[in-house]
């Protein structure tokens, strides 16, 4: 009887790292436990000084590529990882993410439903942990299914800004690419949203991209109103640049407040006092987002030059998530 040889995909994992000592071991361990083994893990470290390097040196499969901190860029730094890789596929994630289960990579690979698909994106979810905002806890509401998109240039350009954003809601926290396509269509230099820009570039070149929401990773950033403002503003700015999308004023409606209270009420394991604390926390975050909307709209009314100058001055570097303890953030001491 002839033995059938199955060729396994050679997968290179690329991870930008900066002071992730608290979570990098969980990230790497979750990768090594996958049902589909990886070929190599390339850590693009931009000046960690918290012990991250010592932790990564404990793994034979990890190769650290040092990046000068002032040269880090969300797009071009990832390109360095792609160029240094030797696998057939490049899987991108971040140092504080953790695979949802042992089939994360298997589910990403399942998105390559035909030869035309060049990349597959998964989904970020928030674990049900006391230190994570219960309003953001992962609560699936529908059965996930694989979706793919491919357009000719004129068709894509005819879409509304909202439709373009939906097609290009890409996420480098959980995405896998054919390496040769990343070499053909590299990431652009940008302070944020390199993934959405890449998806747009790929679509405009006629490539087919796919989403498989079941390919999940746990990923969460603690925030405060200032971080919510900064992150929201730079997201609004890039979505406007990429797709012409303008944020809308939403405010803090009674319905939105009621939804927050409902989600907190059904969250298991938190006390009434914690519910009230998390409620105040979410209201404060919403104020940061609303401030970003108003600032963006005011600047845009003054003209795109004013908008560009403000973003260049205030956001030459991407906003940094809060590192302090949850209780300090919620009490306003961050």
Tab-separated table of C-alpha atoms in Angstrom:
chain	number	residue	atom	x	y	z
A	1	UNK	CA	0.000	0.000	0.000
A	2	UNK	CA	1.410	3.382	-1.042
A	3	UNK	CA	1.896	5.822	1.825
A	4	UNK	CA	0.358	9.247	1.156
A	5	UNK	CA	2.613	12.176	2.060
A	6	UNK	CA	0.837	15.256	3.442
A	7	UNK	CA	2.741	18.500	3.022
A	8	UNK	CA	2.327	20.675	6.101
A	9	UNK	CA	2.275	24.459	5.662
A	10	UNK	CA	5.427	26.283	6.756
A	11	UNK	CA	4.129	29.081	8.955
A	12	UNK	CA	6.266	31.949	10.227
A	13	UNK	CA	4.789	33.912	13.149
A	14	UNK	CA	5.670	37.617	13.319
A	15	UNK	CA	5.151	39.487	16.615
A	16	UNK	CA	6.011	43.147	17.333
A	17	UNK	CA	7.090	43.331	20.984
A	18	UNK	CA	7.697	46.217	23.398
A	19	UNK	CA	7.707	45.514	27.142
A	20	UNK	CA	5.306	42.570	27.160
A	21	UNK	CA	6.866	40.611	30.045
A	22	UNK	CA	3.460	40.164	31.686
A	23	UNK	CA	1.931	38.379	28.700
A	24	UNK	CA	4.538	37.304	26.135
A	25	UNK	CA	4.997	33.812	27.640
A	26	UNK	CA	1.241	33.126	27.419
A	27	UNK	CA	1.277	34.382	23.835
A	28	UNK	CA	4.137	32.095	22.780
A	29	UNK	CA	2.893	29.091	24.777
A	30	UNK	CA	-0.527	29.362	23.124
A	31	UNK	CA	1.149	29.365	19.702
A	32	UNK	CA	3.235	26.302	20.516
A	33	UNK	CA	0.110	24.382	21.623
A	34	UNK	CA	-1.642	24.791	18.270
A	35	UNK	CA	-2.954	21.799	16.291
A	36	UNK	CA	-1.045	23.220	13.310
A	37	UNK	CA	2.639	23.633	14.237
A	38	UNK	CA	4.545	26.774	13.294
A	39	UNK	CA	7.926	26.858	11.615
A	40	UNK	CA	9.427	29.867	13.397
A	41	UNK	CA	8.506	32.807	15.622
A	42	UNK	CA	10.086	36.168	14.808
A	43	UNK	CA	9.839	38.733	17.616
A	44	UNK	CA	10.408	42.310	16.439
A	45	UNK	CA	11.551	43.894	19.690
A	46	UNK	CA	11.715	47.691	19.823
A	47	UNK	CA	13.671	48.260	23.018
A	48	UNK	CA	12.055	46.125	25.718
A	49	UNK	CA	13.628	46.700	29.138
A	50	UNK	CA	11.155	44.866	31.384
A	51	UNK	CA	12.461	41.312	31.051
A	52	UNK	CA	10.644	40.431	27.824
A	53	UNK	CA	13.945	39.538	26.130
A	54	UNK	CA	14.926	37.123	28.909
A	55	UNK	CA	11.558	35.390	28.627
A	56	UNK	CA	11.735	35.034	24.848
A	57	UNK	CA	15.247	33.588	25.032
A	58	UNK	CA	13.766	30.544	26.802
A	59	UNK	CA	12.121	29.425	23.554
A	60	UNK	CA	14.237	27.708	20.894
A	61	UNK	CA	11.730	28.564	18.157
A	62	UNK	CA	11.842	32.307	18.880
A	63	UNK	CA	14.269	34.555	17.022
A	64	UNK	CA	14.467	38.117	18.334
A	65	UNK	CA	15.025	40.863	15.764
A	66	UNK	CA	15.979	44.125	17.535
A	67	UNK	CA	14.440	47.357	16.248
A	68	UNK	CA	15.608	50.806	17.453
A	69	UNK	CA	12.638	52.258	19.383
A	70	UNK	CA	12.620	55.485	17.378
A	71	UNK	CA	12.458	53.510	14.121
A	72	UNK	CA	9.376	51.462	15.035
A	73	UNK	CA	6.509	51.858	12.604
A	74	UNK	CA	3.368	49.752	12.493
A	75	UNK	CA	3.706	49.093	8.787
A	76	UNK	CA	7.384	49.009	7.892
A	77	UNK	CA	8.462	47.168	11.045
A	78	UNK	CA	6.143	44.308	10.135
A	79	UNK	CA	7.685	44.299	6.655
A	80	UNK	CA	11.055	43.596	8.292
A	81	UNK	CA	9.576	40.489	9.857
A	82	UNK	CA	8.148	39.338	6.535
A	83	UNK	CA	11.496	39.819	4.807
A	84	UNK	CA	13.311	37.895	7.556
A	85	UNK	CA	10.819	35.018	7.508
A	86	UNK	CA	11.275	31.803	5.542
A	87	UNK	CA	7.835	30.199	5.754
A	88	UNK	CA	5.202	29.979	3.044
A	89	UNK	CA	2.732	31.839	5.252
A	90	UNK	CA	3.181	34.765	7.650
A	91	UNK	CA	0.943	34.816	10.721
A	92	UNK	CA	0.750	38.194	12.431
A	93	UNK	CA	-0.250	38.807	16.022
A	94	UNK	CA	0.940	40.904	18.993
A	95	UNK	CA	2.814	40.152	22.201
A	96	UNK	CA	-0.142	40.602	24.554
A	97	UNK	CA	-2.550	38.379	22.596
A	98	UNK	CA	-3.303	34.746	23.420
A	99	UNK	CA	-4.884	32.070	21.230
A	100	UNK	CA	-8.529	31.407	22.139
A	101	UNK	CA	-8.055	27.656	21.672
A	102	UNK	CA	-5.682	25.131	20.109
A	103	UNK	CA	-7.392	25.434	16.712
A	104	UNK	CA	-6.707	29.140	16.178
A	105	UNK	CA	-4.195	28.602	13.371
A	106	UNK	CA	-6.165	25.653	11.987
A	107	UNK	CA	-9.199	27.916	11.709
A	108	UNK	CA	-7.183	30.665	10.045
A	109	UNK	CA	-5.904	28.165	7.478
A	110	UNK	CA	-9.486	26.973	6.906
A	111	UNK	CA	-10.197	30.425	5.464
A	112	UNK	CA	-8.083	29.603	2.411
A	113	UNK	CA	-11.144	28.092	0.741
A	114	UNK	CA	-9.686	28.347	-2.756
A	115	UNK	CA	-6.438	29.247	-4.479
A	116	UNK	CA	-7.444	32.885	-4.963
A	117	UNK	CA	-7.616	33.678	-1.245
A	118	UNK	CA	-4.335	35.384	-0.300
A	119	UNK	CA	-4.966	36.179	3.384
A	120	UNK	CA	-7.344	35.318	6.213
A	121	UNK	CA	-8.325	37.408	9.244
A	122	UNK	CA	-9.804	36.194	12.540
A	123	UNK	CA	-11.451	37.922	15.485
A	124	UNK	CA	-10.295	39.538	18.732
A	125	UNK	CA	-12.340	38.676	21.825
A	126	UNK	CA	-12.205	39.741	25.478
A	127	UNK	CA	-11.894	37.068	28.158
A	128	UNK	CA	-14.332	36.918	31.102
A	129	UNK	CA	-11.783	38.056	33.673
A	130	UNK	CA	-12.329	40.410	36.605
A	131	UNK	CA	-9.646	42.816	35.393
A	132	UNK	CA	-11.330	43.156	31.967
A	133	UNK	CA	-14.253	45.488	31.297
A	134	UNK	CA	-17.384	43.250	31.563
A	135	UNK	CA	-19.161	45.346	28.928
A	136	UNK	CA	-16.566	44.103	26.430
A	137	UNK	CA	-16.616	40.428	27.465
A	138	UNK	CA	-17.011	38.056	24.538
A	139	UNK	CA	-20.679	37.153	24.058
A	140	UNK	CA	-21.278	35.482	20.658
A	141	UNK	CA	-24.710	36.219	19.211
A	142	UNK	CA	-24.583	34.289	15.910
A	143	UNK	CA	-22.901	31.312	14.306
A	144	UNK	CA	-19.591	32.443	12.739
A	145	UNK	CA	-19.051	31.788	9.047
A	146	UNK	CA	-16.281	32.392	6.564
A	147	UNK	CA	-16.779	35.452	4.351
A	148	UNK	CA	-14.582	36.480	1.453
A	149	UNK	CA	-14.319	39.632	-0.640
A	150	UNK	CA	-12.947	40.329	-4.096
A	151	UNK	CA	-13.764	43.279	-6.339
A	152	UNK	CA	-12.564	44.955	-9.461
A	153	UNK	CA	-11.225	48.430	-8.799
A	154	UNK	CA	-14.215	50.361	-10.163
A	155	UNK	CA	-16.678	48.287	-8.141
A	156	UNK	CA	-14.780	48.812	-4.886
A	157	UNK	CA	-14.439	52.544	-5.536
A	158	UNK	CA	-18.210	52.763	-6.042
A	159	UNK	CA	-18.914	51.425	-2.551
A	160	UNK	CA	-19.976	53.753	0.250
A	161	UNK	CA	-17.386	54.622	2.933
A	162	UNK	CA	-19.232	52.338	5.364
A	163	UNK	CA	-19.142	49.440	2.887
A	164	UNK	CA	-15.435	49.963	2.188
A	165	UNK	CA	-14.706	49.919	5.910
A	166	UNK	CA	-16.663	46.675	6.318
A	167	UNK	CA	-14.708	45.004	3.518
A	168	UNK	CA	-11.392	46.203	4.972
A	169	UNK	CA	-11.988	45.613	8.684
A	170	UNK	CA	-8.703	43.731	8.791
A	171	UNK	CA	-6.867	42.972	12.030
A	172	UNK	CA	-3.173	42.137	12.411
A	173	UNK	CA	-3.760	40.794	15.915
A	174	UNK	CA	-5.047	37.635	14.210
A	175	UNK	CA	-4.275	37.405	10.496
A	176	UNK	CA	-2.357	35.074	8.198
A	177	UNK	CA	-0.986	35.872	4.745
A	178	UNK	CA	0.666	34.094	1.863
A	179	UNK	CA	4.215	35.362	2.207
A	180	UNK	CA	4.725	36.009	-1.510
A	181	UNK	CA	1.688	38.311	-1.499
A	182	UNK	CA	3.080	40.345	1.419
A	183	UNK	CA	6.298	40.769	-0.547
A	184	UNK	CA	4.243	41.914	-3.537
A	185	UNK	CA	1.983	44.178	-1.441
A	186	UNK	CA	3.962	45.248	1.648
A	187	UNK	CA	2.535	47.251	4.517
A	188	UNK	CA	2.752	51.017	4.175
A	189	UNK	CA	4.532	53.298	6.605
A	190	UNK	CA	1.883	54.471	9.036
A	191	UNK	CA	1.468	55.271	12.726
A	192	UNK	CA	-1.729	53.225	12.905
A	193	UNK	CA	-4.175	50.989	10.989
A	194	UNK	CA	-1.592	49.352	8.739
A	195	UNK	CA	-3.924	46.356	8.493
A	196	UNK	CA	-6.934	48.251	7.087
A	197	UNK	CA	-4.666	50.060	4.619
A	198	UNK	CA	-3.162	46.737	3.501
A	199	UNK	CA	-6.621	45.226	2.967
A	200	UNK	CA	-7.587	48.178	0.785
A	201	UNK	CA	-4.355	47.900	-1.239
A	202	UNK	CA	-4.927	44.155	-1.715
A	203	UNK	CA	-8.547	44.629	-2.798
A	204	UNK	CA	-7.559	47.356	-5.286
A	205	UNK	CA	-5.091	44.896	-6.838
A	206	UNK	CA	-7.869	42.374	-7.323
A	207	UNK	CA	-6.826	40.054	-4.494
A	208	UNK	CA	-9.296	37.918	-2.557
A	209	UNK	CA	-9.276	38.211	1.232
A	210	UNK	CA	-11.288	36.192	3.749
A	211	UNK	CA	-12.578	36.467	7.306
A	212	UNK	CA	-13.088	33.511	9.628
A	213	UNK	CA	-14.429	34.845	12.962
A	214	UNK	CA	-13.948	31.475	14.664
A	215	UNK	CA	-10.161	32.024	14.455
A	216	UNK	CA	-10.079	33.939	17.716
A	217	UNK	CA	-7.488	35.414	20.050
A	218	UNK	CA	-7.910	36.937	23.484
A	219	UNK	CA	-6.730	40.546	23.449
A	220	UNK	CA	-7.612	43.425	25.745
A	221	UNK	CA	-6.232	46.860	26.549
A	222	UNK	CA	-7.136	48.694	29.707
A	223	UNK	CA	-8.117	52.257	28.848
A	224	UNK	CA	-8.829	55.620	30.383
A	225	UNK	CA	-10.642	58.634	28.864
A	226	UNK	CA	-7.404	60.091	27.465
A	227	UNK	CA	-6.418	56.839	25.756
A	228	UNK	CA	-9.994	56.438	24.471
A	229	UNK	CA	-9.750	59.944	23.002
A	230	UNK	CA	-6.357	59.359	21.380
A	231	UNK	CA	-7.126	55.925	19.992
A	232	UNK	CA	-10.529	56.994	18.683
A	233	UNK	CA	-9.179	60.138	17.055
A	234	UNK	CA	-6.364	58.375	15.207
A	235	UNK	CA	-8.771	55.608	14.111
A	236	UNK	CA	-11.223	58.237	12.811
A	237	UNK	CA	-8.385	60.003	11.030
A	238	UNK	CA	-7.118	56.899	9.248
A	239	UNK	CA	-10.592	55.657	8.313
A	240	UNK	CA	-11.243	59.074	6.792
A	241	UNK	CA	-7.948	58.970	4.875
A	242	UNK	CA	-8.474	55.402	3.648
A	243	UNK	CA	-12.212	55.298	2.988
A	244	UNK	CA	-13.599	58.834	3.312
A	245	UNK	CA	-15.518	57.746	6.429
A	246	UNK	CA	-16.600	60.590	8.725
A	247	UNK	CA	-17.517	59.751	12.355
A	248	UNK	CA	-21.011	60.585	13.531
A	249	UNK	CA	-22.087	62.247	16.750
A	250	UNK	CA	-23.787	59.681	18.954
A	251	UNK	CA	-23.559	61.062	22.465
A	252	UNK	CA	-24.553	59.059	25.533
A	253	UNK	CA	-28.192	58.189	24.919
A	254	UNK	CA	-30.527	56.592	27.426
A	255	UNK	CA	-30.507	53.445	25.268
A	256	UNK	CA	-26.719	53.247	25.383
A	257	UNK	CA	-26.658	53.691	29.150
A	258	UNK	CA	-29.341	51.015	29.504
A	259	UNK	CA	-27.300	48.621	27.368
A	260	UNK	CA	-24.226	49.116	29.574
A	261	UNK	CA	-26.298	48.443	32.691
A	262	UNK	CA	-27.846	45.327	31.116
A	263	UNK	CA	-24.449	43.879	30.166
A	264	UNK	CA	-23.114	44.555	33.655
A	265	UNK	CA	-26.201	43.002	35.256
A	266	UNK	CA	-25.801	39.716	33.329
A	267	UNK	CA	-22.042	39.550	33.966
A	268	UNK	CA	-21.369	36.753	36.418
A	269	UNK	CA	-18.934	37.101	39.283
A	270	UNK	CA	-19.022	40.854	39.877
A	271	UNK	CA	-20.531	42.561	42.907
A	272	UNK	CA	-23.013	45.440	42.882
A	273	UNK	CA	-20.217	47.834	43.897
A	274	UNK	CA	-18.085	46.592	41.005
A	275	UNK	CA	-21.032	47.009	38.645
A	276	UNK	CA	-21.366	50.662	39.644
A	277	UNK	CA	-17.620	51.191	39.295
A	278	UNK	CA	-17.572	49.611	35.834
A	279	UNK	CA	-20.622	51.692	34.863
A	280	UNK	CA	-18.783	54.920	35.734
A	281	UNK	CA	-15.724	53.617	33.911
A	282	UNK	CA	-17.679	53.010	30.691
A	283	UNK	CA	-19.362	56.405	30.881
A	284	UNK	CA	-15.930	58.060	31.197
A	285	UNK	CA	-14.596	56.126	28.203
A	286	UNK	CA	-17.571	57.230	26.139
A	287	UNK	CA	-16.788	60.843	27.002
A	288	UNK	CA	-13.285	60.309	25.606
A	289	UNK	CA	-14.711	58.899	22.362
A	290	UNK	CA	-17.234	61.749	22.053
A	291	UNK	CA	-14.429	64.259	22.566
A	292	UNK	CA	-12.545	62.609	19.709
A	293	UNK	CA	-15.594	62.892	17.427
A	294	UNK	CA	-16.085	66.565	18.223
A	295	UNK	CA	-12.389	67.363	17.797
A	296	UNK	CA	-12.271	65.555	14.463
A	297	UNK	CA	-15.399	67.257	13.098
A	298	UNK	CA	-14.227	70.705	14.251
A	299	UNK	CA	-10.842	70.266	12.568
A	300	UNK	CA	-12.374	68.872	9.381
A	301	UNK	CA	-14.683	71.890	9.213
A	302	UNK	CA	-11.552	74.068	9.235
A	303	UNK	CA	-10.162	72.073	6.312
A	304	UNK	CA	-8.113	68.944	5.673
A	305	UNK	CA	-4.859	70.860	6.144
A	306	UNK	CA	-5.809	71.682	9.741
A	307	UNK	CA	-6.816	68.052	10.330
A	308	UNK	CA	-3.552	66.729	8.894
A	309	UNK	CA	-1.397	69.165	10.863
A	310	UNK	CA	-3.110	68.294	14.140
A	311	UNK	CA	-2.742	64.559	13.577
A	312	UNK	CA	0.892	64.893	12.519
A	313	UNK	CA	1.681	66.953	15.617
A	314	UNK	CA	-0.227	64.888	18.193
A	315	UNK	CA	-0.061	61.389	16.751
A	316	UNK	CA	3.338	60.915	15.143
A	317	UNK	CA	3.562	57.973	17.554
A	318	UNK	CA	0.599	55.639	18.179
A	319	UNK	CA	-1.267	56.023	21.498
A	320	UNK	CA	0.008	53.743	24.271
A	321	UNK	CA	-2.508	51.669	26.261
A	322	UNK	CA	-2.866	52.149	29.999
A	323	UNK	CA	-0.458	50.014	32.049
A	324	UNK	CA	-1.776	50.858	35.530
A	325	UNK	CA	-4.066	48.664	37.613
A	326	UNK	CA	-7.760	48.570	36.763
A	327	UNK	CA	-8.866	50.043	40.090
A	328	UNK	CA	-6.610	53.061	39.613
A	329	UNK	CA	-8.001	53.692	36.142
A	330	UNK	CA	-11.624	53.372	37.219
A	331	UNK	CA	-11.092	55.716	40.132
A	332	UNK	CA	-9.522	58.320	37.857
A	333	UNK	CA	-6.007	58.140	39.336
A	334	UNK	CA	-4.257	56.991	36.116
